[in-house]
Coordinates of C-alpha atoms and ligand atoms in Angstrom, one line a residue:
M157 CA 1.1 -4.4 -4.2
N158 CA 1.1 -3.3 -7.8
K159 CA 3.9 -0.8 -7.1
A160 CA 6.0 -3.6 -5.5
E161 CA 5.3 -5.9 -8.4
S162 CA 6.2 -3.2 -11.0
E163 CA 9.6 -2.7 -9.2
R164 CA 10.3 -6.4 -9.5
L165 CA 9.2 -6.5 -13.1
S166 CA 11.6 -3.7 -13.9
A167 CA 14.4 -5.7 -12.2
R168 CA 13.4 -8.8 -14.2
F169 CA 13.6 -6.9 -17.5
E170 CA 16.8 -5.2 -16.7
E171 CA 18.3 -8.6 -16.0
Q172 CA 17.4 -9.4 -19.6
G173 CA 19.3 -6.4 -20.9
Y174 CA 16.3 -4.0 -21.2
K175 CA 16.9 -0.3 -20.1
P176 CA 14.2 2.1 -18.9
A177 CA 12.8 4.2 -21.8
E178 CA 12.8 8.0 -21.7
S179 CA 9.1 8.1 -22.8
V180 CA 6.2 5.8 -23.8
A181 CA 6.7 6.8 -27.5
G182 CA 10.4 5.7 -27.3
A183 CA 9.8 2.3 -25.8
D184 CA 10.2 -1.1 -27.5
L185 CA 8.3 -2.9 -24.7
I186 CA 5.4 -1.4 -22.7
V187 CA 3.9 -3.3 -19.8
L188 CA 0.7 -2.0 -18.2
N189 CA 0.2 -3.1 -14.6
S190 CA -3.5 -2.8 -14.1
C191 CA -5.7 -2.3 -11.0
V192 CA -9.4 -3.0 -11.0
V193 CA -10.2 -2.5 -7.3
R194 CA -12.7 0.3 -8.3
Q195 CA -14.3 1.2 -11.6
T196 CA -12.3 4.4 -11.8
A197 CA -9.1 2.4 -11.8
E198 CA -10.3 0.1 -14.4
D199 CA -11.5 3.0 -16.6
R200 CA -8.0 4.5 -16.5
V201 CA -6.5 1.2 -17.7
V202 CA -9.0 1.0 -20.5
N203 CA -8.2 4.6 -21.6
K204 CA -4.5 3.8 -21.6
L205 CA -5.1 0.6 -23.6
H206 CA -6.9 2.7 -26.3
D207 CA -4.0 5.2 -26.4
L208 CA -1.6 2.2 -26.9
R209 CA -3.7 0.9 -29.8
R210 CA -2.9 4.1 -31.7
L211 CA 0.8 3.7 -30.8
K212 CA 0.8 0.1 -32.0
K213 CA -0.6 1.2 -35.3
E214 CA 2.2 3.7 -35.8
K215 CA 4.9 1.3 -34.5
P216 CA 3.8 -2.3 -35.1
G217 CA 7.2 -3.6 -34.0
I218 CA 6.7 -2.7 -30.3
T219 CA 5.6 -5.3 -27.7
L220 CA 2.6 -4.5 -25.5
A221 CA 1.9 -6.5 -22.4
L222 CA -0.9 -6.4 -19.8
T223 CA -0.6 -7.7 -16.3
G224 CA -2.2 -6.9 -12.9
C225 CA -5.8 -7.6 -11.7
M226 CA -7.4 -6.9 -15.1
V227 CA -6.0 -10.2 -16.3
D228 CA -8.4 -13.0 -15.2
S229 CA -8.5 -16.6 -16.4
D230 CA -10.2 -15.8 -19.6
I231 CA -7.3 -14.6 -21.7
A232 CA -9.1 -15.4 -25.0
R233 CA -11.8 -12.9 -24.1
L234 CA -9.2 -10.2 -23.1
H235 CA -7.4 -10.8 -26.4
K236 CA -10.6 -10.3 -28.3
R237 CA -11.3 -7.1 -26.5
F238 CA -7.7 -5.8 -26.7
P239 CA -6.2 -7.2 -29.9
Q240 CA -3.4 -4.7 -29.8
I241 CA -1.9 -6.5 -26.7
D242 CA 0.7 -9.1 -27.5
R243 CA 1.2 -10.7 -24.0
F244 CA -1.0 -11.2 -21.0
F245 CA 0.2 -12.4 -17.6
K246 CA -1.6 -12.6 -14.2
A247 CA -0.9 -10.3 -11.2
G248 CA 2.2 -11.5 -9.4
D249 CA 3.2 -13.9 -12.1
P250 CA 6.5 -13.6 -14.0
P251 CA 6.5 -12.6 -17.7
S252 CA 6.4 -16.2 -19.0
W253 CA 7.8 -15.4 -22.4
L254 CA 11.2 -14.5 -20.8
G255 CA 11.7 -18.1 -19.6
E256 CA 12.2 -19.4 -16.0
T257 CA 14.5 -17.9 -13.4
A258 CA 15.3 -19.1 -9.9
G259 CA 13.7 -16.9 -7.3
Q260 CA 12.7 -13.3 -7.4
S261 CA 14.5 -10.6 -9.5
L262 CA 15.9 -8.0 -7.2
P263 CA 16.9 -4.4 -8.2
R264 CA 20.7 -4.1 -8.5
R265 CA 20.7 -0.8 -6.6
P266 CA 17.5 -0.8 -4.5
A267 CA 15.8 2.4 -3.2
P268 CA 16.4 3.1 0.5
S269 CA 12.9 1.8 1.2
V270 CA 11.8 -1.5 -0.6
Y271 CA 8.8 -3.7 -0.6
V272 CA 9.0 -7.4 0.1
T273 CA 5.8 -9.5 -0.6
I274 CA 5.2 -12.1 2.2
S275 CA 1.9 -13.5 0.9
Q276 CA -0.2 -13.4 -2.2
G277 CA -4.0 -13.5 -2.6
C278 CA -6.6 -13.3 0.1
D279 CA -9.1 -15.7 1.8
N280 CA -11.4 -13.1 3.4
F281 CA -13.9 -12.4 0.6
C282 CA -15.1 -9.1 2.0
S283 CA -18.4 -8.7 0.1
Y284 CA -17.3 -5.7 -2.0
C285 CA -13.8 -6.8 -2.9
I286 CA -12.5 -8.3 -6.2
V287 CA -9.0 -9.1 -4.9
P288 CA -9.7 -12.8 -3.9
Y289 CA -11.2 -13.4 -7.4
R290 CA -8.2 -11.9 -9.3
R291 CA -5.3 -12.8 -7.0
G292 CA -6.6 -16.1 -5.8
R293 CA -6.5 -17.7 -2.3
E294 CA -3.9 -16.8 0.2
R295 CA -0.4 -18.3 -0.2
S296 CA 2.4 -17.4 2.2
R297 CA 5.9 -17.2 0.9
P298 CA 8.3 -19.6 2.7
F299 CA 9.9 -17.9 5.8
T300 CA 13.5 -18.5 4.8
D301 CA 12.9 -17.1 1.2
I302 CA 11.7 -13.9 2.7
V303 CA 14.6 -13.7 5.2
C304 CA 17.2 -14.4 2.4
E305 CA 15.6 -11.8 0.1
A306 CA 15.6 -9.2 2.8
Q307 CA 19.3 -9.9 3.6
E308 CA 20.2 -9.6 0.0
L309 CA 18.3 -6.3 -0.4
V310 CA 20.1 -4.9 2.6
R311 CA 23.4 -6.1 1.3
R312 CA 22.6 -4.2 -1.9
G313 CA 21.9 -1.0 0.0
A314 CA 18.2 -1.0 1.2
R315 CA 17.7 0.5 4.7
E316 CA 14.0 -0.1 5.2
I317 CA 11.8 -3.1 4.3
I318 CA 8.0 -2.9 4.0
L319 CA 6.4 -6.4 4.2
L320 CA 3.4 -6.7 2.0
G321 CA 0.3 -8.9 2.1
Q322 CA -3.5 -8.4 1.8
N323 CA -3.7 -9.6 5.3
V324 CA -0.3 -9.8 7.0
D325 CA -1.9 -11.2 10.2
S326 CA -2.7 -14.5 8.6
Y327 CA 0.9 -14.9 7.2
G328 CA 2.2 -18.4 7.8
R329 CA -1.0 -20.2 8.6
D330 CA -0.5 -22.4 5.5
L331 CA 3.2 -23.0 6.1
P332 CA 4.8 -25.9 8.0
G333 CA 5.3 -25.0 11.7
K334 CA 2.9 -22.0 11.2
P335 CA 5.4 -19.2 11.7
D336 CA 3.6 -15.8 12.0
L337 CA 4.3 -12.2 11.3
A338 CA 5.8 -11.6 14.8
D339 CA 8.3 -14.4 14.2
L340 CA 9.2 -13.0 10.8
L341 CA 9.7 -9.5 12.2
S342 CA 11.9 -10.8 15.1
E343 CA 14.1 -12.7 12.6
L344 CA 14.4 -9.7 10.2
N345 CA 15.1 -7.3 13.1
G346 CA 18.5 -9.1 13.5
I347 CA 19.7 -8.1 10.0
T348 CA 22.8 -5.9 10.3
G349 CA 22.5 -2.7 8.2
L350 CA 18.7 -2.7 8.2
A351 CA 17.4 0.4 9.8
R352 CA 13.6 0.0 9.7
L353 CA 10.8 -2.5 9.2
R354 CA 7.2 -1.8 8.4
F355 CA 4.3 -4.0 7.2
L356 CA 0.8 -3.7 5.6
T357 CA -2.1 -4.5 5.7
N358 CA -3.4 -5.7 9.1
H359 CA -6.9 -7.0 9.5
P360 CA -8.8 -6.0 12.6
K361 CA -10.4 -9.4 13.0
D362 CA -6.9 -11.1 13.1
M363 CA -4.4 -8.7 14.7
G364 CA -3.4 -10.2 18.1
P365 CA -1.4 -9.4 21.2
K366 CA 1.7 -11.3 20.0
L367 CA 2.2 -8.9 17.1
I368 CA 1.5 -5.8 19.3
D369 CA 4.2 -7.1 21.7
A370 CA 6.6 -7.6 18.8
I371 CA 6.1 -4.0 17.6
A372 CA 6.6 -2.7 21.1
A373 CA 9.8 -4.8 21.7
L374 CA 11.7 -4.8 18.4
D375 CA 13.8 -1.7 17.8
K376 CA 13.7 -1.7 14.0
V377 CA 9.9 -2.2 13.8
C378 CA 8.4 1.3 13.3
E379 CA 5.5 2.6 15.4
Q380 CA 3.0 2.5 12.5
I381 CA 0.0 0.3 11.7
N382 CA -2.4 0.2 8.7
L383 CA -5.6 -1.1 10.1
P384 CA -8.6 -0.6 7.7
V385 CA -11.9 -0.2 9.5
Q386 CA -13.9 0.5 6.3
A387 CA -17.0 1.8 8.1
G388 CA -18.2 3.0 11.5
S389 CA -21.6 1.2 11.5
D390 CA -22.1 -2.3 12.7
E391 CA -24.8 -3.0 10.1
I392 CA -22.6 -1.9 7.3
L393 CA -19.6 -3.9 8.6
K394 CA -21.8 -6.9 8.8
S395 CA -22.9 -6.6 5.1
M396 CA -19.3 -5.9 4.2
R397 CA -18.5 -9.3 5.8
R398 CA -15.6 -7.8 7.7
G399 CA -15.9 -10.1 10.7
Y400 CA -15.7 -7.4 13.5
T401 CA -17.9 -4.8 15.1
V402 CA -17.1 -1.1 15.8
G403 CA -16.7 -2.1 19.5
D404 CA -14.2 -4.8 18.6
Y405 CA -12.2 -2.3 16.5
R406 CA -12.2 0.4 19.2
R407 CA -11.1 -2.1 21.8
L408 CA -8.2 -3.2 19.5
V409 CA -7.1 0.4 19.0
A410 CA -7.2 1.0 22.7
E411 CA -5.1 -2.1 23.4
I412 CA -2.5 -1.0 20.7
R413 CA -2.3 2.5 22.1
D414 CA -2.1 1.3 25.6
R415 CA 1.0 -0.8 24.7
I416 CA 2.6 1.6 22.2
P417 CA 1.4 5.2 23.1
D418 CA 3.1 6.9 20.1
I419 CA 1.8 4.6 17.5
A420 CA 0.4 6.1 14.2
I421 CA -2.7 4.2 13.1
S422 CA -3.9 4.6 9.5
T423 CA -7.1 3.3 8.0
D424 CA -9.2 2.8 4.9
I425 CA -12.9 3.9 4.6
I426 CA -15.5 3.1 2.0
V427 CA -18.3 5.7 1.8
G428 CA -21.7 5.0 0.0
F429 CA -21.8 1.3 0.6
P430 CA -25.3 -0.2 0.0
G431 CA -27.6 0.7 2.9
E432 CA -25.4 3.6 4.1
T433 CA -28.1 6.0 5.4
G434 CA -27.2 9.5 6.6
E435 CA -27.2 8.2 10.1
R436 CA -24.8 5.3 9.4
F437 CA -22.5 7.6 7.5
R438 CA -22.5 9.9 10.6
E439 CA -21.3 6.9 12.7
T440 CA -18.3 6.6 10.4
A441 CA -17.5 10.3 10.6
D442 CA -17.9 10.2 14.4
L443 CA -15.5 7.2 14.6
L444 CA -12.9 9.2 12.7
S445 CA -13.3 12.2 15.1
A446 CA -13.0 9.9 18.1
I447 CA -10.0 7.8 17.0
K448 CA -8.0 10.5 15.1
F449 CA -6.2 8.4 12.6
A450 CA -2.8 9.4 11.3
T451 CA -4.0 9.0 7.7
V452 CA -7.3 7.9 6.0
H453 CA -7.6 6.5 2.5
V454 CA -11.2 7.1 1.5
A455 CA -13.0 5.6 -1.5
A456 CA -16.5 5.8 -2.8
Y457 CA -18.1 2.3 -3.1
S458 CA -17.8 0.9 -6.6
P459 CA -19.7 -2.4 -7.4
R460 CA -17.3 -5.0 -8.7
P461 CA -18.8 -7.7 -11.0
G462 CA -18.6 -11.1 -9.5
T463 CA -18.5 -10.0 -5.8
V464 CA -21.2 -10.8 -3.3
A465 CA -22.1 -7.1 -2.8
A466 CA -22.5 -6.6 -6.6
R467 CA -24.7 -9.7 -6.9
E468 CA -26.9 -9.3 -3.8
L469 CA -27.0 -5.6 -2.7
V470 CA -28.5 -2.6 -4.5
D471 CA -26.1 0.2 -5.1
D472 CA -28.6 2.6 -3.5
V473 CA -26.5 5.6 -2.5
P474 CA -26.6 8.1 -5.4
P475 CA -23.2 9.2 -7.0
E476 CA -23.6 12.8 -5.8
V477 CA -24.2 11.7 -2.2
K478 CA -21.1 9.4 -2.4
K479 CA -19.1 12.3 -3.7
A480 CA -20.3 14.6 -0.9
R481 CA -19.6 12.0 1.8
L482 CA -16.1 11.4 0.4
A483 CA -15.4 15.2 0.5
E484 CA -16.7 15.4 4.0
I485 CA -14.4 12.6 5.2
E486 CA -11.5 14.3 3.5
R487 CA -12.2 17.6 5.0
L488 CA -12.7 16.1 8.5
Q489 CA -9.4 14.2 8.2
E490 CA -7.5 17.2 6.9
G491 CA -8.4 19.1 10.1
I492 CA -7.4 16.1 12.3
Q493 CA -4.0 15.8 10.5
A494 CA -3.3 19.5 10.5
A495 CA -3.9 19.7 14.3
G496 CA -1.8 16.5 14.9
N497 CA 1.1 17.7 12.8
A498 CA 1.0 21.2 14.3
R499 CA 1.7 19.6 17.7
L500 CA 5.0 18.2 16.3
V501 CA 6.5 21.6 15.6
G502 CA 9.6 22.1 17.9
E503 CA 10.1 18.3 18.3
T504 CA 13.0 16.3 17.0
A505 CA 12.6 13.3 14.7
D506 CA 14.7 10.6 13.1
I507 CA 14.0 10.4 9.4
L508 CA 15.2 8.0 6.7
V509 CA 16.0 10.0 3.6
E510 CA 14.3 8.7 0.5
G511 CA 15.1 11.3 -2.2
R512 CA 15.0 14.9 -3.4
K513 CA 12.1 17.0 -4.6
G514 CA 11.8 20.7 -5.3
G515 CA 15.4 21.3 -4.2
K516 CA 14.9 19.6 -0.8
W517 CA 15.6 16.2 0.7
Y518 CA 12.6 14.2 1.9
G519 CA 12.1 11.2 4.1
R520 CA 9.8 9.7 6.6
T521 CA 9.7 9.6 10.4
R522 CA 9.2 6.3 12.1
T523 CA 5.5 7.1 12.3
D524 CA 5.5 7.6 8.5
K525 CA 5.2 11.4 8.4
L526 CA 6.7 13.0 5.3
V527 CA 9.4 15.5 6.1
F528 CA 11.3 18.0 3.9
F529 CA 14.6 19.6 4.8
S530 CA 17.6 21.3 3.1
S531 CA 21.2 20.1 3.1
D532 CA 24.2 20.4 0.8
R533 CA 25.3 16.9 1.6
D534 CA 24.2 13.7 -0.2
C535 CA 21.9 12.3 2.4
L536 CA 20.2 9.6 0.4
G537 CA 19.6 6.4 2.4
E538 CA 20.8 8.0 5.7
L539 CA 19.0 8.4 9.0
V540 CA 19.1 12.1 9.8
D541 CA 18.1 13.8 13.0
V542 CA 15.9 16.8 12.3
K543 CA 13.9 19.5 14.2
I544 CA 10.4 20.1 12.9
V545 CA 9.9 23.8 12.2
K546 CA 6.7 24.0 10.2
A547 CA 3.7 21.7 9.6
S548 CA 0.7 21.3 7.3
A549 CA -1.9 18.5 7.1
W550 CA 0.2 16.6 4.5
S551 CA 3.9 17.2 5.4
L552 CA 6.4 18.7 7.7
Q553 CA 9.3 21.1 7.1
A554 CA 12.5 20.6 9.2
T555 CA 16.0 21.7 9.8
T556 CA 19.0 19.5 10.5
K557 CA 21.0 19.8 13.7
T558 CA 23.8 21.6 11.7
D559 CA 21.3 24.1 10.2
N560 CA 19.9 24.7 13.8
N561 CA 23.5 25.5 15.0
V562 CA 24.0 28.0 12.2
Q563 CA 20.7 29.7 12.9
E564 CA 21.5 29.9 16.6
E565 CA 24.9 31.4 15.9
K566 CA 23.4 34.0 13.7
Ligands
LIG745 N1 -6.5 -6.1 2.3 C1 -6.7 -4.7 2.7 C2 -7.9 -4.6 3.6 O1 -8.4 -5.6 4.1 O2 -8.4 -3.5 3.7 C3 -6.8 -3.8 1.6 C4 -7.0 -4.3 0.2 S1 -8.1 -3.4 -0.9 C5 -7.3 -3.9 -2.4 C6 -7.6 -1.7 -0.7 C7 -8.8 -0.8 -0.3 O3 -9.6 -0.6 -1.4 C8 -9.7 -1.4 0.7 O4 -9.3 -1.2 2.0 C9 -11.0 -0.7 0.4 O5 -11.2 0.4 1.3 C10 -10.9 -0.3 -1.0 N2 -11.9 -1.1 -1.8 C11 -11.8 -2.4 -2.1 N3 -12.9 -2.7 -2.9 C12 -13.6 -1.6 -3.1 C13 -14.8 -1.3 -3.8 N4 -15.5 -2.3 -4.4 N5 -15.3 0.0 -3.8 C14 -14.6 0.9 -3.1 N6 -13.4 0.7 -2.5 C15 -13.0 -0.5 -2.4
LIG746 FE1 -10.2 -7.5 -0.2 FE2 -11.1 -7.9 2.3 FE3 -9.1 -9.4 1.3 FE4 -8.7 -6.8 2.0 S1 -9.2 -8.5 3.4 S2 -8.0 -7.9 0.1 S3 -10.6 -5.9 1.5 S4 -11.2 -9.4 0.6

């Protein structure tokens, strides 16, 4: 979400005549987009803010601005704590000192893959999470605004659109006529020139058969779902206030895989949540071994002031135990991914090329696997057919059809 908002902010500043600076030291305006989802993220922002205090002393003429989830309603308190900052604006808000503009600022030449926010905020109040307190209650963007924005981005060159919301399954519940994500995908699927559609994040308590059918039926919607489970123990899920059991989650995964056999399912895990005994942690590890997710984002529990968990539960898993459990999940998942990717060697895939790194082009398969290949042509933004020749846990190496022919002739 922050990445998407930073892209839009850049576009907004470029509309005003700003150009990207070569370095922090050479900038006239520095905007810090903060994340406070965990203490480590917040610490990084605070360290950066201290660095900027030094820069502001050396160059008093620069403008410093802070946005993102660190900016709560108490701007006066923030200003007292960080007097070096000239401007504060809340996550998702426009930089107010630039004046009003109609609608969103869009990049003039978008990347092949772009984010489009479909809803702001969240109503779920999971016990550990600060998002509803900092980003407010859920608000869906009007259906036609999203469709028009997607059409315009494609007209400007985007090939893939990733729809964003904290809970995309509840999109539209607050809109007239209650359109849902499946309706939105089916409308966007008709945009000429658009190659792919993705969306995140789904919530296991809300994802239903209509969306599963839409993913199966719509040709541009990729076979990929982000479905955070958070923990593999019913007791922990209950105190996280997630609204589902491990059994519910497993049934949902079975239903999705039954309908869309090749689907890649990713998840988020929190280790070291209050009350996570060794046995309960084992249940999470066992769930990962059983489901075999495509990717897992794992984080150590971090109490966030103001949340129910921080108020009512004792942070009783010692830091070194959290660290060891996090490492164990990462090790386990690395093995699962390495084995899954190894099975792809020899197969062909369609990838959308997103850029160049280390002398190679890279892009993603429909199931979101990162693939590198060589080509002398400018392939940016193209869909390229490749053959997978090598795999690791994190990425795949491939050859293009033409490269294959050359190799076969040799
Ligand atoms: N809305 C999505 C969902 O329901 O999972 C994700 C939003 S949250 C900003 C991103 C991830 O951060 C969560 O899935 C969770 O794993 C992690 N997270 C949130 N609060 C956390 C906390 N207090 N400690 C550790 N991880 C946390
Ligand atoms: Fe946070 Fe839960 Fe909302 Fe996700 S669904 S943003 S974890 S409160």
